[in-house]
Short mmCIF file of C-alpha atoms in Angstrom, two decimals:
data_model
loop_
_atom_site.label_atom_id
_atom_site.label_comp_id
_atom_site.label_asym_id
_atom_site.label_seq_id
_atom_site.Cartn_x
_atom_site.Cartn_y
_atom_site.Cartn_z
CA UNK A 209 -16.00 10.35 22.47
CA UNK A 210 -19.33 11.40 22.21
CA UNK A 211 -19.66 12.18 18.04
CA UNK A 212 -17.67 8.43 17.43
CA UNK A 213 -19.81 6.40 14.99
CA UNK A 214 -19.00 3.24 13.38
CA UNK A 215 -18.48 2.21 9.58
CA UNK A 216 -22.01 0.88 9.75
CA UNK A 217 -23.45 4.13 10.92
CA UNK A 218 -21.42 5.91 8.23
CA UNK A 219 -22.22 4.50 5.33
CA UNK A 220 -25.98 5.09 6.95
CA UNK A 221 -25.05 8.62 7.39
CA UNK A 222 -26.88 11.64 5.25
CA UNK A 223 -24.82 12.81 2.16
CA UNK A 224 -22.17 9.72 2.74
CA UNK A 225 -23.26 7.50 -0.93
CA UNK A 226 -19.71 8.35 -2.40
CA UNK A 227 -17.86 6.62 0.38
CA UNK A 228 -16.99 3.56 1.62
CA UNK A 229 -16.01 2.17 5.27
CA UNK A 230 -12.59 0.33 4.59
CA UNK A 231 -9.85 -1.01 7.22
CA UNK A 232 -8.86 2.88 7.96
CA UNK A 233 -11.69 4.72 7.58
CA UNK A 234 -13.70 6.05 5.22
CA UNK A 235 -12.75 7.00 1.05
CA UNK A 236 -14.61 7.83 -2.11
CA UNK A 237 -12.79 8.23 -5.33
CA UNK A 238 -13.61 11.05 -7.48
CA UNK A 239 -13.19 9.95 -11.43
CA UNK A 240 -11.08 12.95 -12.98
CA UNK A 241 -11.20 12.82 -16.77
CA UNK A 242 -9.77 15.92 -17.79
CA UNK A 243 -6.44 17.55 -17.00
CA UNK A 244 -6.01 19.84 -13.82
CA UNK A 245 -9.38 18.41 -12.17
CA UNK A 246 -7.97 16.08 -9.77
CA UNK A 247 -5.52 19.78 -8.62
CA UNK A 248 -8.64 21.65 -8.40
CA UNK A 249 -10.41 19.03 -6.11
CA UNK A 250 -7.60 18.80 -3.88
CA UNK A 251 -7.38 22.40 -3.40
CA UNK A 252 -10.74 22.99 -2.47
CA UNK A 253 -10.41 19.89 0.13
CA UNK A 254 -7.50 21.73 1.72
CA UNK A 255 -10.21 24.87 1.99
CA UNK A 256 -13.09 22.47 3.79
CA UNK A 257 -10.07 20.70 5.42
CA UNK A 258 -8.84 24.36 6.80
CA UNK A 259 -12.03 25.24 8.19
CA UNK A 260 -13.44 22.36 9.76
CA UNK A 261 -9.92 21.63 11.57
CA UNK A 262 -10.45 17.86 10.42
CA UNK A 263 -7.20 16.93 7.39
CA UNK A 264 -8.13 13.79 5.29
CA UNK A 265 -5.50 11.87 3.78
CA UNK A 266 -5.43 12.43 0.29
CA UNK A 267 -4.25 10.47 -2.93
CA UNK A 268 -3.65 12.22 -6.09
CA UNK A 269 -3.27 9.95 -8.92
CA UNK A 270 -3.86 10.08 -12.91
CA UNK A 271 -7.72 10.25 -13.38
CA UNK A 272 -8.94 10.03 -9.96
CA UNK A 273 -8.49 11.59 -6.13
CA UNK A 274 -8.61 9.15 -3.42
CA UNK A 275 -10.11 11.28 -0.60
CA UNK A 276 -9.45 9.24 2.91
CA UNK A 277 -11.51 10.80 6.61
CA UNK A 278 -10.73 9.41 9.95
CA UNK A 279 -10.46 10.53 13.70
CA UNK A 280 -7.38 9.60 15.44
CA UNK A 281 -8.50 10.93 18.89
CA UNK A 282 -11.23 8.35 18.62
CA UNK A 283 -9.44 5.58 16.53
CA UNK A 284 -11.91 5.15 13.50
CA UNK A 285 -14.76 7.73 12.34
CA UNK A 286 -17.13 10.15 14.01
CA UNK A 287 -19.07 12.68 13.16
CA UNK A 288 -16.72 14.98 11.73
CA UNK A 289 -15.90 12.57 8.81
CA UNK A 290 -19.26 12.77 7.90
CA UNK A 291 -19.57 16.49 7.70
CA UNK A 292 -16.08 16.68 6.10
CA UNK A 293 -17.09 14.04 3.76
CA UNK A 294 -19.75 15.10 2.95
CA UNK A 295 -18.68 18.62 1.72
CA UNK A 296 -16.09 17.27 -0.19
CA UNK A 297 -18.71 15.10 -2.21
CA UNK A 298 -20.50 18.46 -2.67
CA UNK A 299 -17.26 19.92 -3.91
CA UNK A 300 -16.57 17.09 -6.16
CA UNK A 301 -20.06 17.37 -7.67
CA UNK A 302 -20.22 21.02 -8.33
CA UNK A 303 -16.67 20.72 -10.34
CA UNK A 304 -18.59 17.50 -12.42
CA UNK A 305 -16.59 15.10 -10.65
CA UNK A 306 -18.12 11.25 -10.08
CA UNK A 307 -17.58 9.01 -7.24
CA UNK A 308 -16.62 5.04 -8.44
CA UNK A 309 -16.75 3.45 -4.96
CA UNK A 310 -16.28 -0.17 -6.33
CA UNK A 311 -12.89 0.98 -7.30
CA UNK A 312 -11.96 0.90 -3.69
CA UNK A 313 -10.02 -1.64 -1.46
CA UNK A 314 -7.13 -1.56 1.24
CA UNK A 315 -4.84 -4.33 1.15
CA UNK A 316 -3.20 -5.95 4.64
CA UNK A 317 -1.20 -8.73 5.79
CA UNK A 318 -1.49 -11.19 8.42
CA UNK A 319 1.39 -13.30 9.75
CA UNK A 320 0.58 -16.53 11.83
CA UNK A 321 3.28 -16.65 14.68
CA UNK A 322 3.97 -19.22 17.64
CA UNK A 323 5.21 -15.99 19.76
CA UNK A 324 4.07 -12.58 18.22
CA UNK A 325 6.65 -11.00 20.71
CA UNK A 326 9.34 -12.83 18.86
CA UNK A 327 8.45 -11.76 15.18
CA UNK A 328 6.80 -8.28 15.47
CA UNK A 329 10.33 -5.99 16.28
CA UNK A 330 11.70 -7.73 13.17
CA UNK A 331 8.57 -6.38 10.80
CA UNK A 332 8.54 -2.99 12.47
CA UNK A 333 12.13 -2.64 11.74
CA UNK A 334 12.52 -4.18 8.47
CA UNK A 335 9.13 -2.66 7.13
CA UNK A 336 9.66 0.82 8.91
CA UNK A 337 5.70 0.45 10.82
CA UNK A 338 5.18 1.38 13.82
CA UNK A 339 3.48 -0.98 16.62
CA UNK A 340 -0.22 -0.23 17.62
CA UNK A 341 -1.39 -2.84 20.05
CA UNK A 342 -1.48 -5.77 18.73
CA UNK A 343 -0.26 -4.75 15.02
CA UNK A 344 1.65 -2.84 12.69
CA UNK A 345 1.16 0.21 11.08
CA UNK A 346 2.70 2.16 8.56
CA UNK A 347 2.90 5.60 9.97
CA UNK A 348 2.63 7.87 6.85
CA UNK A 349 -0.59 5.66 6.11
CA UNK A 350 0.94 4.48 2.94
CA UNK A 351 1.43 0.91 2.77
CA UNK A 352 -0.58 -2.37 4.07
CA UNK A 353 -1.12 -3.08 8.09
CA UNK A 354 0.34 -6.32 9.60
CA UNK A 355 -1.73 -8.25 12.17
CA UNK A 356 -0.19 -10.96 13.98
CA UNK A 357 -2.42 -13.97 14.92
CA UNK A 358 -1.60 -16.55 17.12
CA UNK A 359 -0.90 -19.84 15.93
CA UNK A 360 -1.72 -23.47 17.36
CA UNK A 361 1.09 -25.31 16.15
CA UNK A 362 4.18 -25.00 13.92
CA UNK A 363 4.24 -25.23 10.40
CA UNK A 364 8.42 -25.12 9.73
CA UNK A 365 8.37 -25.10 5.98
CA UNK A 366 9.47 -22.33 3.92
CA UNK A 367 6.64 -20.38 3.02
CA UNK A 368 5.44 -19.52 -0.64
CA UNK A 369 4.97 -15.65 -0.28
CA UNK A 370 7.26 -13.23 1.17
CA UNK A 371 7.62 -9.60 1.27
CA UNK A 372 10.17 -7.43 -1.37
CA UNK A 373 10.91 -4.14 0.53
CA UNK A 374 12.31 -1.77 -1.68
CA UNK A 375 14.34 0.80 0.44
CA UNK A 376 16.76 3.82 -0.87
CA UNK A 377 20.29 2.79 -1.61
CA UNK A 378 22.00 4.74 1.14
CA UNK A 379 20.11 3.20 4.07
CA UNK A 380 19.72 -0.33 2.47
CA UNK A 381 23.00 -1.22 5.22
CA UNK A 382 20.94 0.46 8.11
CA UNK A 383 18.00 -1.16 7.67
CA UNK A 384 19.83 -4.72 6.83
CA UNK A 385 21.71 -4.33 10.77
CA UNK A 386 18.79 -3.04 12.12
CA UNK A 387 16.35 -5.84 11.09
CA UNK A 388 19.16 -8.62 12.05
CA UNK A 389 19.51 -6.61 15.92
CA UNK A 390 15.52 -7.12 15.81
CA UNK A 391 15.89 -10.69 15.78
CA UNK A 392 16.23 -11.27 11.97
CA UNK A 393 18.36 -13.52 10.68
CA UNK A 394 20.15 -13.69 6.77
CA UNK A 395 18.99 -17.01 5.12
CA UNK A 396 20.84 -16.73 1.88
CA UNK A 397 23.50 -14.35 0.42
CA UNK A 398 23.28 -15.88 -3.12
CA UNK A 399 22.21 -12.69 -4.42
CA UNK A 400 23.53 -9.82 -2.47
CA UNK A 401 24.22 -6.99 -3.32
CA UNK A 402 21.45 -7.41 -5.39
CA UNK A 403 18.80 -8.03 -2.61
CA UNK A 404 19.28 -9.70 1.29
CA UNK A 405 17.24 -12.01 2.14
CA UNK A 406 16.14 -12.35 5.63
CA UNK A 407 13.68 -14.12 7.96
CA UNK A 408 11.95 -13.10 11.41
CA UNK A 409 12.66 -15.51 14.20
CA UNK A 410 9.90 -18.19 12.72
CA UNK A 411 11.10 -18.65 9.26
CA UNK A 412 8.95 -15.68 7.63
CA UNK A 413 11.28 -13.79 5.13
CA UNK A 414 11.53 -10.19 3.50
CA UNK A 415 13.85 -9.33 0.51
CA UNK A 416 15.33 -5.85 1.26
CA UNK A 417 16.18 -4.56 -2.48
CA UNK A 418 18.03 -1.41 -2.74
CA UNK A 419 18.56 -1.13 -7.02
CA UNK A 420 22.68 -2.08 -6.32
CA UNK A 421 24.39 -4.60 -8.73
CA UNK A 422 21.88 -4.94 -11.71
CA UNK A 423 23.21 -5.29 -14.65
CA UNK A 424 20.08 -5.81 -16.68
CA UNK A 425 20.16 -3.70 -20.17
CA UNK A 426 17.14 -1.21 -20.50
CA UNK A 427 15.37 0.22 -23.73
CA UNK A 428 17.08 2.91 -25.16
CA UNK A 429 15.35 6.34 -23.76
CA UNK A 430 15.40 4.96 -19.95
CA UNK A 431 17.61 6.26 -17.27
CA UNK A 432 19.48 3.12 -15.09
CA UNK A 433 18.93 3.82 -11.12
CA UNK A 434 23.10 5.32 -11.06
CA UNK A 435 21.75 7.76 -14.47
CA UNK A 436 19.10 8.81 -12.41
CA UNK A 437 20.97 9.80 -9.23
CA UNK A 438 23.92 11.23 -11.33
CA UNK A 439 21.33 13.68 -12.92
CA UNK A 440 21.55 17.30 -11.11
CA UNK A 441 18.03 18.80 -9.11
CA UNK A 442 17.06 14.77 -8.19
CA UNK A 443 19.12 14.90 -4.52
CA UNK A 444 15.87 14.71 -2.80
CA UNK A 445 14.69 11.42 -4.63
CA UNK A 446 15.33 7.61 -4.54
CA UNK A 447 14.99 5.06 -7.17
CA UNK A 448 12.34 2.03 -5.62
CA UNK A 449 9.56 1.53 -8.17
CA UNK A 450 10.03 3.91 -9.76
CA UNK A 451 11.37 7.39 -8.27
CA UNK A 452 10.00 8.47 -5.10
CA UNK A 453 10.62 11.97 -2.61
CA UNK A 454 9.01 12.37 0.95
CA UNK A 455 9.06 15.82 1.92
CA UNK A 456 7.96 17.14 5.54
CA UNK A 457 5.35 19.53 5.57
CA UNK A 458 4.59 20.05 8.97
CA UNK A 459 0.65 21.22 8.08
CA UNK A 460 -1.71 20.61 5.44
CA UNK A 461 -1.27 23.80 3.63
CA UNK A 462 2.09 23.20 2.66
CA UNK A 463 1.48 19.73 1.28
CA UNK A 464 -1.52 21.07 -0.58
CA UNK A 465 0.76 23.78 -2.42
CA UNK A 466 3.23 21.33 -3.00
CA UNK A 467 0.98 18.40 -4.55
CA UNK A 468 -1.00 21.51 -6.60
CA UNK A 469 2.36 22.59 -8.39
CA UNK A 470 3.71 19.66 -8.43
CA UNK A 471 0.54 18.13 -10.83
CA UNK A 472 0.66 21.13 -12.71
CA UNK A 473 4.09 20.75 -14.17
CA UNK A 474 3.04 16.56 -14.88
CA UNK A 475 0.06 17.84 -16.65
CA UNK A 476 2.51 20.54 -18.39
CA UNK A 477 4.83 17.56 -19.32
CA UNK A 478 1.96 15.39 -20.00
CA UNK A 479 3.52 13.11 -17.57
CA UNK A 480 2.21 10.71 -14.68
CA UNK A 481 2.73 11.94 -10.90
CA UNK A 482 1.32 10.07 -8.38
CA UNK A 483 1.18 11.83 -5.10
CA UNK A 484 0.29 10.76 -0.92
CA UNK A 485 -0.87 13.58 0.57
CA UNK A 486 -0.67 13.14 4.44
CA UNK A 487 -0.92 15.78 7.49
CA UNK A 488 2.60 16.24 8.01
CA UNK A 489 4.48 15.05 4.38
CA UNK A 490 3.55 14.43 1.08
CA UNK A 491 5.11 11.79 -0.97
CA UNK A 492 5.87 12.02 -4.76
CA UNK A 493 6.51 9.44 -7.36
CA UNK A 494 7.36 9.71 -11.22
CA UNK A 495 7.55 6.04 -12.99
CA UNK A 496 3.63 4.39 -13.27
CA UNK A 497 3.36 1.21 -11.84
CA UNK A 498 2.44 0.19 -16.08
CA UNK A 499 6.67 -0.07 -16.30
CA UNK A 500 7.86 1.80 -13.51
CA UNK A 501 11.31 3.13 -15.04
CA UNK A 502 12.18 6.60 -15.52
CA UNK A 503 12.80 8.56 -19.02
CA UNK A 504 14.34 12.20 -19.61
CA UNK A 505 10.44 13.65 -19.19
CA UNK A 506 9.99 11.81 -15.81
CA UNK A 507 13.75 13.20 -14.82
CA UNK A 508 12.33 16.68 -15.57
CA UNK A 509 9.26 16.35 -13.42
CA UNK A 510 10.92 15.08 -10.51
CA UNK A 511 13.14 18.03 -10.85
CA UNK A 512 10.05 20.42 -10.88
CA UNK A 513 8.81 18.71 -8.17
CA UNK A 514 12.11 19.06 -5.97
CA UNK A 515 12.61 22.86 -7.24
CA UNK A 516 8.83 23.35 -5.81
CA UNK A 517 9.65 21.50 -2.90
CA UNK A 518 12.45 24.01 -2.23
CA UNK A 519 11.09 27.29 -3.33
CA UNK A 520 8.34 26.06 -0.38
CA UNK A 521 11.22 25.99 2.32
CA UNK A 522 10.16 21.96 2.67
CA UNK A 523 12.25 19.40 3.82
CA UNK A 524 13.33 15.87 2.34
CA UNK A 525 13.50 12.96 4.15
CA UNK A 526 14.16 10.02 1.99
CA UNK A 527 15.08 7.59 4.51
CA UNK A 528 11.65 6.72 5.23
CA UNK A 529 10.56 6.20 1.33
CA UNK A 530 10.23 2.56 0.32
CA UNK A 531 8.16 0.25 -1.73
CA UNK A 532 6.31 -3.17 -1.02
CA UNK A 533 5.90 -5.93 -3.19
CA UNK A 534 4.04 -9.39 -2.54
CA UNK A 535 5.94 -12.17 -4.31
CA UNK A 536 4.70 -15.82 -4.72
CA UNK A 537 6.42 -18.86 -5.22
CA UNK A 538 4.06 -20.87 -7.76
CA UNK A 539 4.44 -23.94 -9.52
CA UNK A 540 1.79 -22.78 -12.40
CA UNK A 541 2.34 -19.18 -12.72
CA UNK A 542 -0.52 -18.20 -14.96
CA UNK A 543 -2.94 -20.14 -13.05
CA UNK A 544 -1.67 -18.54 -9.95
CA UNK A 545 -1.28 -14.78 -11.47
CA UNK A 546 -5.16 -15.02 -12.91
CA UNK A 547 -6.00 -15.98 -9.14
CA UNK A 548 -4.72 -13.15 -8.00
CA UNK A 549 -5.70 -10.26 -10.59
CA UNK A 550 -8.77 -10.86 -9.82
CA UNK A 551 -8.97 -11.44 -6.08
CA UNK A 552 -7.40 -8.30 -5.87
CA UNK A 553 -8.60 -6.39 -9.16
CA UNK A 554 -4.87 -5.41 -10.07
CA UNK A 555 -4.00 -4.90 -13.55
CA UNK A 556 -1.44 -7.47 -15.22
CA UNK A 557 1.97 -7.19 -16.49
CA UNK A 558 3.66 -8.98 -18.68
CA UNK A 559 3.69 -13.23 -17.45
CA UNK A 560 5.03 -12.44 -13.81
CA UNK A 561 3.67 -8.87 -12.56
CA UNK A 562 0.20 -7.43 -11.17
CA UNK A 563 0.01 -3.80 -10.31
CA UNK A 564 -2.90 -1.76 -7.87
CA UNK A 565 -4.10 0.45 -10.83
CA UNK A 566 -4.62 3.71 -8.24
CA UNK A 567 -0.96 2.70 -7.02
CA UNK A 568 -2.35 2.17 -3.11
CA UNK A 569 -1.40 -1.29 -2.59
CA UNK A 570 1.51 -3.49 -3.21
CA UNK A 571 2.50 -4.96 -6.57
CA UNK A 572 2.57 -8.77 -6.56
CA UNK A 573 5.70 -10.67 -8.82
CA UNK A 574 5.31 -14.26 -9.35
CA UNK A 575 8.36 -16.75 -9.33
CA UNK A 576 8.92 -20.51 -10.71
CA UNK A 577 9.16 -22.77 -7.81
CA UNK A 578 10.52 -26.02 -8.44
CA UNK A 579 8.94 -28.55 -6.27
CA UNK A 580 5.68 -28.33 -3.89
CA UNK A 581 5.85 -27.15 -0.44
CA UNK A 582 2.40 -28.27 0.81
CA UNK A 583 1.80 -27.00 3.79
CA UNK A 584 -0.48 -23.59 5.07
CA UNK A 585 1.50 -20.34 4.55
CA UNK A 586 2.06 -18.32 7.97
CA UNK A 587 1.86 -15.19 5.85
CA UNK A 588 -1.95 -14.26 4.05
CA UNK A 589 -3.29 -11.22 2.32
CA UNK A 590 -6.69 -9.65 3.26
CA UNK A 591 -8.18 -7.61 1.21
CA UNK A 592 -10.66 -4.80 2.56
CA UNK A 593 -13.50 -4.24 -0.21
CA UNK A 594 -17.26 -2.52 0.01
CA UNK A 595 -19.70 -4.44 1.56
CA UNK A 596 -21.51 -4.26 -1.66
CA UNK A 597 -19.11 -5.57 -4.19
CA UNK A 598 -17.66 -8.25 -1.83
CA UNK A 599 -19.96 -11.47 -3.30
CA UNK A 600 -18.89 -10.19 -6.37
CA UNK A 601 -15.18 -10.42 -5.60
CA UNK A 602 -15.54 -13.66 -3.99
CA UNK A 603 -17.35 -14.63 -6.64
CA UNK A 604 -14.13 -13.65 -9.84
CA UNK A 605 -12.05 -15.22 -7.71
CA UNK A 606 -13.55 -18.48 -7.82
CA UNK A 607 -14.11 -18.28 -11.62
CA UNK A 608 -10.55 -17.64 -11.56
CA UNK A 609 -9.60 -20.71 -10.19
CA UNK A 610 -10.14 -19.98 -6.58
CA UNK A 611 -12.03 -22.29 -3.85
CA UNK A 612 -13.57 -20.57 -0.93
CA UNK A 613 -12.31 -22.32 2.48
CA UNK A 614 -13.67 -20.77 4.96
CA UNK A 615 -17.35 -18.48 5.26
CA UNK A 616 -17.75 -19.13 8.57
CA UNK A 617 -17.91 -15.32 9.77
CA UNK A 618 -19.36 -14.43 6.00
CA UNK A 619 -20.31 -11.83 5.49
CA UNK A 620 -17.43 -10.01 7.31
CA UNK A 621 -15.00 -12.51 5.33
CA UNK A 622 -14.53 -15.34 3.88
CA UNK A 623 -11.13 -16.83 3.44
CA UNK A 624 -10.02 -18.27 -0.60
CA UNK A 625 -7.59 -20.06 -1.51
CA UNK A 626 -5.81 -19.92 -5.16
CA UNK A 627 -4.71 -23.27 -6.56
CA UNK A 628 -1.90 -23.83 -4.53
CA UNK A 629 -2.92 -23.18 -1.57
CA UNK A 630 -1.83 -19.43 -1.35
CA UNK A 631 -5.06 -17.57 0.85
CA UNK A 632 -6.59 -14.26 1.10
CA UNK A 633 -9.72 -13.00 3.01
CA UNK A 634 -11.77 -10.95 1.20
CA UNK A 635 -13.11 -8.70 4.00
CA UNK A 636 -15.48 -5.75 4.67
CA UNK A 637 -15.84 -3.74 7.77
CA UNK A 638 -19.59 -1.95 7.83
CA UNK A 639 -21.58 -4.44 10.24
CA UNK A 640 -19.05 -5.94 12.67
CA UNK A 641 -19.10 -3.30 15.28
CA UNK A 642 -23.15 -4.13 15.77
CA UNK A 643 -22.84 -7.78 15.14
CA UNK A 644 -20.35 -8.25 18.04
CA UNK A 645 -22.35 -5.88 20.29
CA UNK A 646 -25.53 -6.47 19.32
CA UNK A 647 -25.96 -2.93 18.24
CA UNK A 648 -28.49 -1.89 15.28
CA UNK A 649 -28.25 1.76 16.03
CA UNK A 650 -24.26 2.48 14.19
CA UNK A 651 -23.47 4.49 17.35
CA UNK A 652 -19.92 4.41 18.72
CA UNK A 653 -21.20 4.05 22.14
#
């Protein structure tokens, strides 16, 4: 396409200083300090959105709006995410708004795999992407890519991170047989019904947690998953991490009127929402990521939301809500949990948990592990940061306890390891286009 640019010429681009060229295009976070801001921004982005034809994804979350532009004809940016952009930094600075673009990152996975044929029907399935090329997306841009990388030779042990997926109750049995007809296998059913645990064809495993058969005792004032459901006006919702509804829009407008009310009953209630705006659906969650449980005021909203929903004439879909969670098998826990707040700038919780403070990536939960298993994991994190806080990231995670392994392709990433062994590559995007072409110019061509 002629108007296709790359991240480099983006981030060159007049007017583009709030935004930052991550592993899906472009975003710039807009601070929002003061109630009914971050509605008021996202309105007037559906306006620019309406009128230039060109819908960003957008994240509505307490104190900040995540605004996300890319082209899909031309599989990355052009020059219509620079106009759209932008306008909507010119919208966010007429309503006072600022930009904090070292706040930003995209989280993704990569699995090492003898025979990516083999393992990649088992992720789409159990994961609910979809397969683009050589990888795996999540199709309501939600939750983290998988790329699949071939691998020399095998490494059999058990690795020490695997994937939670937290799925709705009523399809946790669907999505169990459909991930074992994918080639999955079960590995242990020690603590089903509480989760299944399963593996691809290479060993790699997912825990597919539906909220079924806990019997842990909650603080008085909090609703148990079975409280929540039994409550009338919540049909449309499922207990994950907290409670979640997808509802199909089938336009931007819709899903614009429905995040607007929506955050103007939380701000009513004083209560958290935290909503994905996409193109054709808009997910909603009540429960922050600080506790995730639900109280009576988060029961209320959620049944604001769904009466919104339905005075709209929108549709629910829950079966394709879920919930992802990164979970590490560590032999020091708090050496291993400091690693990995700060390689990926998540928030802690309590001994075991880390959180994404916007709520765009996937929590991480650290377990005892008994003995050493020494070998490489198959399965590593990259993390997607600005070019120009990436030595600084690199950087807290080796004060953290880190040690960088590999910088051979620095500065497009550089691979570090926590102490056990557990990797991520801390990765930014402006720059490779032109360094593998030989390009200076940012064009697409």
């Amino acid at each position: 396409m002629p108007d296709e640019i790359t991240a480099a010429g983006f981030e060159a681009a007049d007017r583009t200083g709030d935004w930052r060229a991550l592993g899906t295009g472009a975003s710039a976070l807009f601070r929002t300090p003061a109630p009914g801001q971050g509605s008021v921004l996202l309105e007037r982005v559906g306006v620019l959105a309406g009128a230039a034809d060109h819908h960003p994804d957008v994240d509505l979350r307490p104190g900040g709006v995540v605004v996300r532009v890319q082209s899909h004809d031309v599989g990355g940016l052009s020059e219509r995410d620079v106009a759209l952009a932008a306008e909507v930094s010119a919208a966010a600075a007429d309503l006072g708004l600022a930009a904090d673009p070292a706040a930003l990152q995209e989280v993704e996975l990569t699995i090492d795999a003898m025979d990516r044929e083999r393992v990649m029907p088992f992720w789409g399935t159990v994961l609910g992407h979809s397969r683009t090329d050589e990888d795996l997306r999540d199709p309501h841009g939600r939750w983290p890519g998988i790329w699949f990388q071939a691998m020399d030779e095998p490494r059999p042990l058990r690795n020490r991170l695997h994937l939670d997926v937290f799925v709705p109750h009523d399809v946790r049995q669907s999505r169990v047989d459909a991930a074992l007809a994918a080639g999955g296998r079960v590995t242990t059913e020690e603590f089903v019904p509480q989760w299944w645990t399963l593996a691809d064809a290479e060993g790699n495993e997912a825990d597919v947690i539906a909220w079924e058969g806990f019997e842990d005792d909650l603080p008085d004032g909090l609703l148990t998953p079975e409280e929540f459901r039994a409550a009338g006006g919540v049909e449309d919702w499922r207990v994950l991490q907290g409670a979640s509804a997808y509802y199909v829009t089938g336009g931007f407008d819709a899903g614009v009127e429905l995040v607007a009310r929506a955050s103007r009953a939380a701000e009513e209630a004083g209560v958290p929402l935290f909503a994905d705006l996409r193109y054709s659906g808009v997910t909603l969650r009540v429960g922050p990521p600080e506790d995730g449980w639900i109280d009576a005021d988060r029961l209320a909203l959620a049944q604001r939301a769904q009466a919104a929903a339905r005075d709209l004439g929108l549709r629910a879909e829950p079966a394709v809500l879920r919930d992802l969670q990164l979970t590490f098998d560590a032999l020091d826990v708090d050496a291993v949990r400091r690693f990995w707040a700060a390689a990926l700038g998540y928030a802690e919780r309590g001994t075991t948990d880390l959180y994404d403070p916007l709520l765009r990536g996937p929590s991480v939960f650290l377990q005892q592990m008994s003995e050493p298993r020494e070998q490489r994991n198959r399965v590593h994190v990259d993390v997607l940061v600005p070019a120009d806080v990436a030595d600084a990231r690199v950087a807290a995670a080796v004060a953290a306890g880190g040690t960088v392994v590999r910088e051979a392709e620095a500065p497009f990433w550089r691979t570090v390891a926590d102490p056990e062994g557990n990797e991520v590559d801390i990765a930014v995007i402006p720059g490779r286009a032109e360094h593998r072409s030989g390009r200076v110019d940012g064009s697409g061509g």
